[in-house]
């Protein structure tokens, strides 16, 4: 094993279908959990909202970035000017704003 192996014959292929599928399945699970957010907002359950967002968000971000950039850090294209990366960042900014509203218990009308 060499950490500097030739990209053509190395064992780890960052864009292999098995890794992408695993990340997509985990991302689908995160999106399913996010569907509970409107209920938490409607009933003003800020602690449940915060818990859901903090538990899911980091893994969701990692999975989304892996899929968007087609690889793990160090193997991927980290160009944040691509439309896919900008869309992902805008989504996470909206989720972060939602978390701030929940923590302050001030919901926009």
PDB file of C-alpha atoms in Angstrom:
ATOM      1  CA  UNK A   1       0.000   0.000   0.000  1.00  0.00           C
ATOM      2  CA  UNK A   2       1.248   3.461  -0.859  1.00  0.00           C
ATOM      3  CA  UNK A   3      -0.606   6.639   0.002  1.00  0.00           C
ATOM      4  CA  UNK A   4       0.923   8.142  -3.128  1.00  0.00           C
ATOM      5  CA  UNK A   5      -0.149   5.348  -5.450  1.00  0.00           C
ATOM      6  CA  UNK A   6      -0.831   5.897  -9.114  1.00  0.00           C
ATOM      7  CA  UNK A   7      -4.472   7.007  -9.599  1.00  0.00           C
ATOM      8  CA  UNK A   8      -4.935   4.458 -12.373  1.00  0.00           C
ATOM      9  CA  UNK A   9      -4.176   1.346 -10.294  1.00  0.00           C
ATOM     10  CA  UNK A  10      -5.050   2.379  -6.764  1.00  0.00           C
ATOM     11  CA  UNK A  11      -7.681   0.420  -4.858  1.00  0.00           C
ATOM     12  CA  UNK A  12      -9.741   3.408  -3.736  1.00  0.00           C
ATOM     13  CA  UNK A  13     -11.761   5.034  -6.512  1.00  0.00           C
ATOM     14  CA  UNK A  14     -13.555   8.027  -5.005  1.00  0.00           C
ATOM     15  CA  UNK A  15     -16.291   8.097  -7.640  1.00  0.00           C
ATOM     16  CA  UNK A  16     -17.038   4.361  -7.564  1.00  0.00           C
ATOM     17  CA  UNK A  17     -20.737   3.542  -7.750  1.00  0.00           C
ATOM     18  CA  UNK A  18     -20.725   1.735  -4.378  1.00  0.00           C
ATOM     19  CA  UNK A  19     -19.531   4.848  -2.520  1.00  0.00           C
ATOM     20  CA  UNK A  20     -21.928   7.138  -4.353  1.00  0.00           C
ATOM     21  CA  UNK A  21     -24.865   4.806  -3.651  1.00  0.00           C
ATOM     22  CA  UNK A  22     -23.993   4.614   0.049  1.00  0.00           C
ATOM     23  CA  UNK A  23     -23.889   8.418   0.272  1.00  0.00           C
ATOM     24  CA  UNK A  24     -27.178   8.756  -1.623  1.00  0.00           C
ATOM     25  CA  UNK A  25     -28.939   6.324   0.721  1.00  0.00           C
ATOM     26  CA  UNK A  26     -27.679   8.241   3.767  1.00  0.00           C
ATOM     27  CA  UNK A  27     -28.711  11.533   2.152  1.00  0.00           C
ATOM     28  CA  UNK A  28     -32.214  10.190   1.462  1.00  0.00           C
ATOM     29  CA  UNK A  29     -32.521   9.268   5.142  1.00  0.00           C
ATOM     30  CA  UNK A  30     -31.502  12.799   6.143  1.00  0.00           C
ATOM     31  CA  UNK A  31     -34.090  14.317   3.809  1.00  0.00           C
ATOM     32  CA  UNK A  32     -36.776  12.023   5.269  1.00  0.00           C
ATOM     33  CA  UNK A  33     -35.964  13.296   8.734  1.00  0.00           C
ATOM     34  CA  UNK A  34     -36.089  16.902   7.539  1.00  0.00           C
ATOM     35  CA  UNK A  35     -39.725  16.433   6.508  1.00  0.00           C
ATOM     36  CA  UNK A  36     -40.576  16.634  10.223  1.00  0.00           C
ATOM     37  CA  UNK A  37     -39.356  20.249  10.391  1.00  0.00           C
ATOM     38  CA  UNK A  38     -42.679  21.896   9.398  1.00  0.00           C
ATOM     39  CA  UNK A  39     -44.448  20.027  12.202  1.00  0.00           C
ATOM     40  CA  UNK A  40     -41.870  21.209  14.735  1.00  0.00           C
ATOM     41  CA  UNK A  41     -42.187  24.796  13.502  1.00  0.00           C
ATOM     42  CA  UNK A  42     -45.989  24.722  13.514  1.00  0.00           C
ATOM     43  CA  UNK A  43     -46.091  23.436  17.089  1.00  0.00           C
ATOM     44  CA  UNK A  44     -43.112  25.613  18.099  1.00  0.00           C
ATOM     45  CA  UNK A  45     -41.011  22.692  19.319  1.00  0.00           C
ATOM     46  CA  UNK A  46     -37.693  24.495  19.090  1.00  0.00           C
ATOM     47  CA  UNK A  47     -35.708  21.881  21.041  1.00  0.00           C
ATOM     48  CA  UNK A  48     -36.873  19.033  18.807  1.00  0.00           C
ATOM     49  CA  UNK A  49     -36.079  21.136  15.741  1.00  0.00           C
ATOM     50  CA  UNK A  50     -32.606  21.964  17.056  1.00  0.00           C
ATOM     51  CA  UNK A  51     -31.950  18.331  17.926  1.00  0.00           C
ATOM     52  CA  UNK A  52     -33.023  17.110  14.497  1.00  0.00           C
ATOM     53  CA  UNK A  53     -30.984  19.731  12.661  1.00  0.00           C
ATOM     54  CA  UNK A  54     -27.801  19.288  14.676  1.00  0.00           C
ATOM     55  CA  UNK A  55     -27.901  15.488  14.558  1.00  0.00           C
ATOM     56  CA  UNK A  56     -28.493  15.305  10.813  1.00  0.00           C
ATOM     57  CA  UNK A  57     -26.819  18.360   9.402  1.00  0.00           C
ATOM     58  CA  UNK A  58     -23.129  17.489   9.517  1.00  0.00           C
ATOM     59  CA  UNK A  59     -23.529  14.045   7.983  1.00  0.00           C
ATOM     60  CA  UNK A  60     -25.955  15.488   5.469  1.00  0.00           C
ATOM     61  CA  UNK A  61     -23.428  18.170   4.488  1.00  0.00           C
ATOM     62  CA  UNK A  62     -20.631  15.625   4.134  1.00  0.00           C
ATOM     63  CA  UNK A  63     -22.765  13.316   2.003  1.00  0.00           C
ATOM     64  CA  UNK A  64     -24.048  16.150  -0.172  1.00  0.00           C
ATOM     65  CA  UNK A  65     -20.538  17.516  -0.729  1.00  0.00           C
ATOM     66  CA  UNK A  66     -19.261  14.022  -1.560  1.00  0.00           C
ATOM     67  CA  UNK A  67     -21.965  13.593  -4.206  1.00  0.00           C
ATOM     68  CA  UNK A  68     -21.672  17.155  -5.520  1.00  0.00           C
ATOM     69  CA  UNK A  69     -17.887  17.054  -5.889  1.00  0.00           C
ATOM     70  CA  UNK A  70     -17.715  13.345  -6.793  1.00  0.00           C
ATOM     71  CA  UNK A  71     -15.251  12.346  -4.143  1.00  0.00           C
ATOM     72  CA  UNK A  72     -13.790  12.575  -0.686  1.00  0.00           C
ATOM     73  CA  UNK A  73     -11.697  15.538   0.487  1.00  0.00           C
ATOM     74  CA  UNK A  74      -8.288  15.369  -1.100  1.00  0.00           C
ATOM     75  CA  UNK A  75      -9.626  13.558  -4.166  1.00  0.00           C
ATOM     76  CA  UNK A  76     -12.324  15.944  -5.295  1.00  0.00           C
ATOM     77  CA  UNK A  77     -12.876  19.220  -7.068  1.00  0.00           C
ATOM     78  CA  UNK A  78     -13.498  21.826  -4.358  1.00  0.00           C
ATOM     79  CA  UNK A  79     -14.441  24.571  -6.833  1.00  0.00           C
ATOM     80  CA  UNK A  80     -17.251  26.320  -4.958  1.00  0.00           C
ATOM     81  CA  UNK A  81     -18.180  28.378  -8.017  1.00  0.00           C
ATOM     82  CA  UNK A  82     -19.886  25.434  -9.727  1.00  0.00           C
ATOM     83  CA  UNK A  83     -23.711  25.646  -9.845  1.00  0.00           C
ATOM     84  CA  UNK A  84     -24.120  22.385  -7.905  1.00  0.00           C
ATOM     85  CA  UNK A  85     -21.844  23.568  -5.100  1.00  0.00           C
ATOM     86  CA  UNK A  86     -23.601  26.953  -4.945  1.00  0.00           C
ATOM     87  CA  UNK A  87     -26.994  25.231  -4.718  1.00  0.00           C
ATOM     88  CA  UNK A  88     -25.748  22.988  -1.899  1.00  0.00           C
ATOM     89  CA  UNK A  89     -24.295  25.966  -0.016  1.00  0.00           C
ATOM     90  CA  UNK A  90     -27.553  27.943  -0.435  1.00  0.00           C
ATOM     91  CA  UNK A  91     -29.508  24.960   0.919  1.00  0.00           C
ATOM     92  CA  UNK A  92     -27.276  24.719   3.975  1.00  0.00           C
ATOM     93  CA  UNK A  93     -27.543  28.459   4.568  1.00  0.00           C
ATOM     94  CA  UNK A  94     -31.343  28.107   4.608  1.00  0.00           C
ATOM     95  CA  UNK A  95     -31.089  25.204   7.060  1.00  0.00           C
ATOM     96  CA  UNK A  96     -28.734  27.239   9.256  1.00  0.00           C
ATOM     97  CA  UNK A  97     -31.199  30.152   9.211  1.00  0.00           C
ATOM     98  CA  UNK A  98     -33.948  27.748  10.266  1.00  0.00           C
ATOM     99  CA  UNK A  99     -31.797  26.594  13.166  1.00  0.00           C
ATOM    100  CA  UNK A 100     -31.230  30.218  14.235  1.00  0.00           C
ATOM    101  CA  UNK A 101     -34.981  30.912  14.166  1.00  0.00           C
ATOM    102  CA  UNK A 102     -35.547  27.806  16.261  1.00  0.00           C
ATOM    103  CA  UNK A 103     -32.933  28.742  18.837  1.00  0.00           C
ATOM    104  CA  UNK A 104     -34.235  32.304  19.169  1.00  0.00           C
ATOM    105  CA  UNK A 105     -37.855  31.068  19.079  1.00  0.00           C
ATOM    106  CA  UNK A 106     -38.694  33.858  16.649  1.00  0.00           C
ATOM    107  CA  UNK A 107     -40.419  32.432  13.639  1.00  0.00           C
ATOM    108  CA  UNK A 108     -40.826  34.482  10.456  1.00  0.00           C
ATOM    109  CA  UNK A 109     -44.411  35.087   9.395  1.00  0.00           C
TER     110      UNK A 109
END
